[in-house]
Amino acid sequence: MAIPHSTRRKLVLILGILPLLFSCSGSASVDKRNPSAENTEPLSGASLYLQHCAICHGEDGKLGASGAKDLTMSKLDSNQVVQMIKKGKNAMPPMKELLETEENIGLVVSHLMKFRK
Ligand code: HEC
């Protein structure tokens, strides 16, 4: 015996709705995370530090990889730190090109000053 016509219509309806549901939830999650947001987000000292400095100095400034100094123990004033970042010293490479602007250098300096006790 064939499935009654009304039941078949319901089945078709359900099957028709399913992909709609999936596509809805899919686009909703895309909306939440605007892909262009990442580019417009202002750079923070913390993110610049993590990107360019943490590989040697560690997230908290204490790592000391490749002979890097412990930044929590540093006695340099902020001008000396700026010079350090721009010119480098021994195993520390100059970072001026990477950080691109004075403003970014300033952001990184104020971030690492927070490591000190
Ligand atoms: C390739 C590893 C490396 C990277 C990346 C690096 N450093 Fe260094 N850093 C060093 C080394 C090595 C020293 C010690 C230099 C010396 O005095 O011989 C140092 C020293 C320093 C000092 C001086 C500390 C003191 O009291 O003498 C500061 C400040 C500093 N780094 C900040 C930074 C910042 C900010 C960044 C990111 C923009 C950075 N470093 C990235 C290796 C690195």
PDB file of C-alpha atoms and ligand atoms in Angstrom:
ATOM      1  CA  MET A   1       0.000   0.000   0.000  1.00  0.00           C
ATOM      2  CA  ALA A   2       1.274   3.456  -0.837  1.00  0.00           C
ATOM      3  CA  ILE A   3       1.842   6.104   1.856  1.00  0.00           C
ATOM      4  CA  PRO A   4      -1.242   8.324   2.114  1.00  0.00           C
ATOM      5  CA  HIS A   5      -0.885  11.554   0.215  1.00  0.00           C
ATOM      6  CA  SER A   6      -1.065  13.793   3.330  1.00  0.00           C
ATOM      7  CA  THR A   7       1.804  11.954   5.077  1.00  0.00           C
ATOM      8  CA  ARG A   8       3.956  12.207   1.979  1.00  0.00           C
ATOM      9  CA  ARG A   9       3.367  15.966   1.897  1.00  0.00           C
ATOM     10  CA  LYS A  10       4.542  16.267   5.528  1.00  0.00           C
ATOM     11  CA  LEU A  11       7.678  14.272   4.745  1.00  0.00           C
ATOM     12  CA  VAL A  12       8.472  16.509   1.817  1.00  0.00           C
ATOM     13  CA  LEU A  13       7.940  19.536   4.019  1.00  0.00           C
ATOM     14  CA  ILE A  14      10.300  18.249   6.730  1.00  0.00           C
ATOM     15  CA  LEU A  15      12.962  17.304   4.213  1.00  0.00           C
ATOM     16  CA  GLY A  16      12.572  20.700   2.608  1.00  0.00           C
ATOM     17  CA  ILE A  17      13.003  22.522   5.931  1.00  0.00           C
ATOM     18  CA  LEU A  18      16.098  20.642   7.118  1.00  0.00           C
ATOM     19  CA  PRO A  19      18.642  22.258   4.770  1.00  0.00           C
ATOM     20  CA  LEU A  20      17.052  25.620   5.516  1.00  0.00           C
ATOM     21  CA  LEU A  21      17.699  25.102   9.216  1.00  0.00           C
ATOM     22  CA  PHE A  22      21.315  24.215   8.574  1.00  0.00           C
ATOM     23  CA  SER A  23      21.938  27.143   6.304  1.00  0.00           C
ATOM     24  CA  CYS A  24      20.354  29.483   8.876  1.00  0.00           C
ATOM     25  CA  SER A  25      22.584  28.383  11.718  1.00  0.00           C
ATOM     26  CA  GLY A  26      25.571  28.500   9.354  1.00  0.00           C
ATOM     27  CA  SER A  27      25.055  32.086   8.320  1.00  0.00           C
ATOM     28  CA  ALA A  28      24.262  33.122  11.905  1.00  0.00           C
ATOM     29  CA  SER A  29      27.700  32.063  13.103  1.00  0.00           C
ATOM     30  CA  VAL A  30      29.329  33.928  10.225  1.00  0.00           C
ATOM     31  CA  ASP A  31      27.424  37.072  11.183  1.00  0.00           C
ATOM     32  CA  LYS A  32      28.581  36.851  14.774  1.00  0.00           C
ATOM     33  CA  ARG A  33      32.225  36.826  13.790  1.00  0.00           C
ATOM     34  CA  ASN A  34      32.522  39.578  11.246  1.00  0.00           C
ATOM     35  CA  PRO A  35      35.558  38.537   9.206  1.00  0.00           C
ATOM     36  CA  SER A  36      36.640  42.124   8.588  1.00  0.00           C
ATOM     37  CA  ALA A  37      36.685  42.839  12.351  1.00  0.00           C
ATOM     38  CA  GLU A  38      40.162  41.374  12.678  1.00  0.00           C
ATOM     39  CA  ASN A  39      41.651  43.920  10.312  1.00  0.00           C
ATOM     40  CA  THR A  40      39.993  46.944  11.847  1.00  0.00           C
ATOM     41  CA  GLU A  41      40.826  45.972  15.431  1.00  0.00           C
ATOM     42  CA  PRO A  42      43.448  48.392  16.816  1.00  0.00           C
ATOM     43  CA  LEU A  43      46.796  46.807  17.612  1.00  0.00           C
ATOM     44  CA  SER A  44      47.440  46.497  21.308  1.00  0.00           C
ATOM     45  CA  GLY A  45      50.775  46.458  23.101  1.00  0.00           C
ATOM     46  CA  ALA A  46      49.970  42.966  24.321  1.00  0.00           C
ATOM     47  CA  SER A  47      49.314  41.544  20.871  1.00  0.00           C
ATOM     48  CA  LEU A  48      52.395  43.236  19.386  1.00  0.00           C
ATOM     49  CA  TYR A  49      54.498  41.934  22.240  1.00  0.00           C
ATOM     50  CA  LEU A  50      53.178  38.397  21.800  1.00  0.00           C
ATOM     51  CA  GLN A  51      53.804  38.561  18.086  1.00  0.00           C
ATOM     52  CA  HIS A  52      57.328  39.982  18.100  1.00  0.00           C
ATOM     53  CA  CYS A  53      58.899  39.586  21.522  1.00  0.00           C
ATOM     54  CA  ALA A  54      57.386  36.642  23.387  1.00  0.00           C
ATOM     55  CA  ILE A  55      59.299  34.102  21.281  1.00  0.00           C
ATOM     56  CA  CYS A  56      62.486  35.088  23.147  1.00  0.00           C
ATOM     57  CA  HIS A  57      61.229  36.923  26.218  1.00  0.00           C
ATOM     58  CA  GLY A  58      58.162  34.800  26.971  1.00  0.00           C
ATOM     59  CA  GLU A  59      54.599  35.920  27.579  1.00  0.00           C
ATOM     60  CA  ASP A  60      55.530  37.285  31.004  1.00  0.00           C
ATOM     61  CA  GLY A  61      59.007  38.578  30.048  1.00  0.00           C
ATOM     62  CA  LYS A  62      60.868  35.872  31.954  1.00  0.00           C
ATOM     63  CA  LEU A  63      61.591  33.216  29.339  1.00  0.00           C
ATOM     64  CA  GLY A  64      65.121  34.283  28.458  1.00  0.00           C
ATOM     65  CA  ALA A  65      65.414  32.250  25.232  1.00  0.00           C
ATOM     66  CA  SER A  66      68.561  32.847  23.108  1.00  0.00           C
ATOM     67  CA  GLY A  67      70.120  34.738  26.027  1.00  0.00           C
ATOM     68  CA  ALA A  68      67.259  37.262  26.208  1.00  0.00           C
ATOM     69  CA  LYS A  69      67.165  39.313  29.380  1.00  0.00           C
ATOM     70  CA  ASP A  70      64.432  38.832  31.977  1.00  0.00           C
ATOM     71  CA  LEU A  71      62.254  41.871  31.363  1.00  0.00           C
ATOM     72  CA  THR A  72      60.803  41.787  34.878  1.00  0.00           C
ATOM     73  CA  MET A  73      64.325  42.494  36.183  1.00  0.00           C
ATOM     74  CA  SER A  74      65.220  45.151  33.627  1.00  0.00           C
ATOM     75  CA  LYS A  75      66.398  48.502  34.943  1.00  0.00           C
ATOM     76  CA  LEU A  76      66.288  50.313  31.612  1.00  0.00           C
ATOM     77  CA  ASP A  77      64.108  53.407  31.446  1.00  0.00           C
ATOM     78  CA  SER A  78      61.523  53.677  28.701  1.00  0.00           C
ATOM     79  CA  ASN A  79      63.849  55.656  26.407  1.00  0.00           C
ATOM     80  CA  GLN A  80      66.508  52.976  26.704  1.00  0.00           C
ATOM     81  CA  VAL A  81      63.909  50.309  26.002  1.00  0.00           C
ATOM     82  CA  VAL A  82      62.838  52.211  22.881  1.00  0.00           C
ATOM     83  CA  GLN A  83      66.487  52.324  21.728  1.00  0.00           C
ATOM     84  CA  MET A  84      66.823  48.623  22.498  1.00  0.00           C
ATOM     85  CA  ILE A  85      63.784  47.844  20.373  1.00  0.00           C
ATOM     86  CA  LYS A  86      64.918  50.059  17.499  1.00  0.00           C
ATOM     87  CA  LYS A  87      68.593  49.080  17.389  1.00  0.00           C
ATOM     88  CA  GLY A  88      68.751  45.677  19.057  1.00  0.00           C
ATOM     89  CA  LYS A  89      71.799  44.429  20.933  1.00  0.00           C
ATOM     90  CA  ASN A  90      73.855  41.252  20.539  1.00  0.00           C
ATOM     91  CA  ALA A  91      71.336  38.413  20.042  1.00  0.00           C
ATOM     92  CA  MET A  92      68.366  40.778  20.163  1.00  0.00           C
ATOM     93  CA  PRO A  93      67.506  41.831  16.615  1.00  0.00           C
ATOM     94  CA  PRO A  94      66.434  45.390  15.812  1.00  0.00           C
ATOM     95  CA  MET A  95      62.640  45.524  15.774  1.00  0.00           C
ATOM     96  CA  LYS A  96      61.987  48.906  14.217  1.00  0.00           C
ATOM     97  CA  GLU A  97      60.926  47.541  10.830  1.00  0.00           C
ATOM     98  CA  LEU A  98      58.684  44.876  12.349  1.00  0.00           C
ATOM     99  CA  LEU A  99      56.855  47.260  14.639  1.00  0.00           C
ATOM    100  CA  GLU A 100      56.561  49.775  11.795  1.00  0.00           C
ATOM    101  CA  THR A 101      55.559  52.898  13.777  1.00  0.00           C
ATOM    102  CA  GLU A 102      56.663  54.890  16.829  1.00  0.00           C
ATOM    103  CA  GLU A 103      53.143  54.417  18.113  1.00  0.00           C
ATOM    104  CA  ASN A 104      53.456  50.613  18.025  1.00  0.00           C
ATOM    105  CA  ILE A 105      56.845  50.812  19.748  1.00  0.00           C
ATOM    106  CA  GLY A 106      55.252  52.942  22.455  1.00  0.00           C
ATOM    107  CA  LEU A 107      52.460  50.380  22.893  1.00  0.00           C
ATOM    108  CA  VAL A 108      54.948  47.547  23.321  1.00  0.00           C
ATOM    109  CA  VAL A 109      57.055  49.550  25.774  1.00  0.00           C
ATOM    110  CA  SER A 110      54.090  50.347  27.994  1.00  0.00           C
ATOM    111  CA  HIS A 111      53.086  46.692  27.860  1.00  0.00           C
ATOM    112  CA  LEU A 112      56.458  45.370  29.001  1.00  0.00           C
ATOM    113  CA  MET A 113      56.807  48.013  31.721  1.00  0.00           C
ATOM    114  CA  LYS A 114      53.864  46.242  33.395  1.00  0.00           C
ATOM    115  CA  PHE A 115      56.026  43.121  33.874  1.00  0.00           C
ATOM    116  CA  ARG A 116      58.154  44.909  36.460  1.00  0.00           C
ATOM    117  CA  LYS A 117      57.361  44.661  40.099  1.00  0.00           C
TER     118      LYS A 117
HETATM  119  C1  HEC B   1      65.493  36.759  18.924  1.00  0.00           C
HETATM  120  C2  HEC B   1      65.206  36.899  20.323  1.00  0.00           C
HETATM  121  C3  HEC B   1      64.640  38.213  20.821  1.00  0.00           C
HETATM  122  C4  HEC B   1      63.504  38.846  20.418  1.00  0.00           C
HETATM  123  C5  HEC B   1      62.524  38.411  19.333  1.00  0.00           C
HETATM  124  C6  HEC B   1      63.369  40.022  21.241  1.00  0.00           C
HETATM  125  N1  HEC B   1      64.413  40.092  22.112  1.00  0.00           N
HETATM  126 FE1  HEC B   1      64.673  41.511  23.534  1.00  0.00          FE
HETATM  127  N2  HEC B   1      66.456  40.674  24.037  1.00  0.00           N
HETATM  128  C7  HEC B   1      67.000  39.558  23.450  1.00  0.00           C
HETATM  129  C8  HEC B   1      68.345  39.352  23.978  1.00  0.00           C
HETATM  130  C9  HEC B   1      69.260  38.226  23.588  1.00  0.00           C
HETATM  131  C10 HEC B   1      68.573  40.385  24.888  1.00  0.00           C
HETATM  132  C11 HEC B   1      69.854  40.661  25.679  1.00  0.00           C
HETATM  133  C12 HEC B   1      70.730  41.562  24.863  1.00  0.00           C
HETATM  134  C13 HEC B   1      72.031  41.843  25.584  1.00  0.00           C
HETATM  135  O1  HEC B   1      72.038  42.715  26.447  1.00  0.00           O
HETATM  136  O2  HEC B   1      72.996  41.188  25.242  1.00  0.00           O
HETATM  137  C14 HEC B   1      67.359  41.203  24.912  1.00  0.00           C
HETATM  138  C15 HEC B   1      67.192  42.318  25.689  1.00  0.00           C
HETATM  139  C16 HEC B   1      66.065  43.095  25.734  1.00  0.00           C
HETATM  140  C17 HEC B   1      65.866  44.253  26.579  1.00  0.00           C
HETATM  141  C18 HEC B   1      66.880  44.817  27.550  1.00  0.00           C
HETATM  142  C19 HEC B   1      66.687  44.274  28.930  1.00  0.00           C
HETATM  143  C20 HEC B   1      67.766  44.828  29.844  1.00  0.00           C
HETATM  144  O3  HEC B   1      67.420  45.189  30.964  1.00  0.00           O
HETATM  145  O4  HEC B   1      68.946  44.888  29.426  1.00  0.00           O
HETATM  146  C21 HEC B   1      64.635  44.744  26.326  1.00  0.00           C
HETATM  147  C22 HEC B   1      63.949  45.930  26.986  1.00  0.00           C
HETATM  148  C23 HEC B   1      64.044  43.899  25.300  1.00  0.00           C
HETATM  149  N3  HEC B   1      64.940  42.913  24.956  1.00  0.00           N
HETATM  150  C24 HEC B   1      62.815  44.101  24.759  1.00  0.00           C
HETATM  151  C25 HEC B   1      62.331  43.408  23.661  1.00  0.00           C
HETATM  152  C26 HEC B   1      61.104  43.728  22.986  1.00  0.00           C
HETATM  153  C27 HEC B   1      60.157  44.829  23.391  1.00  0.00           C
HETATM  154  C28 HEC B   1      60.985  42.856  21.956  1.00  0.00           C
HETATM  155  C29 HEC B   1      59.888  42.826  20.906  1.00  0.00           C
HETATM  156  C30 HEC B   1      59.658  44.047  20.181  1.00  0.00           C
HETATM  157  C31 HEC B   1      62.123  41.966  22.005  1.00  0.00           C
HETATM  158  N4  HEC B   1      62.921  42.335  23.042  1.00  0.00           N
HETATM  159  C32 HEC B   1      62.325  40.920  21.143  1.00  0.00           C
HETATM  160  C33 HEC B   1      66.404  38.737  22.536  1.00  0.00           C
HETATM  161  C34 HEC B   1      65.219  39.012  21.879  1.00  0.00           C
END
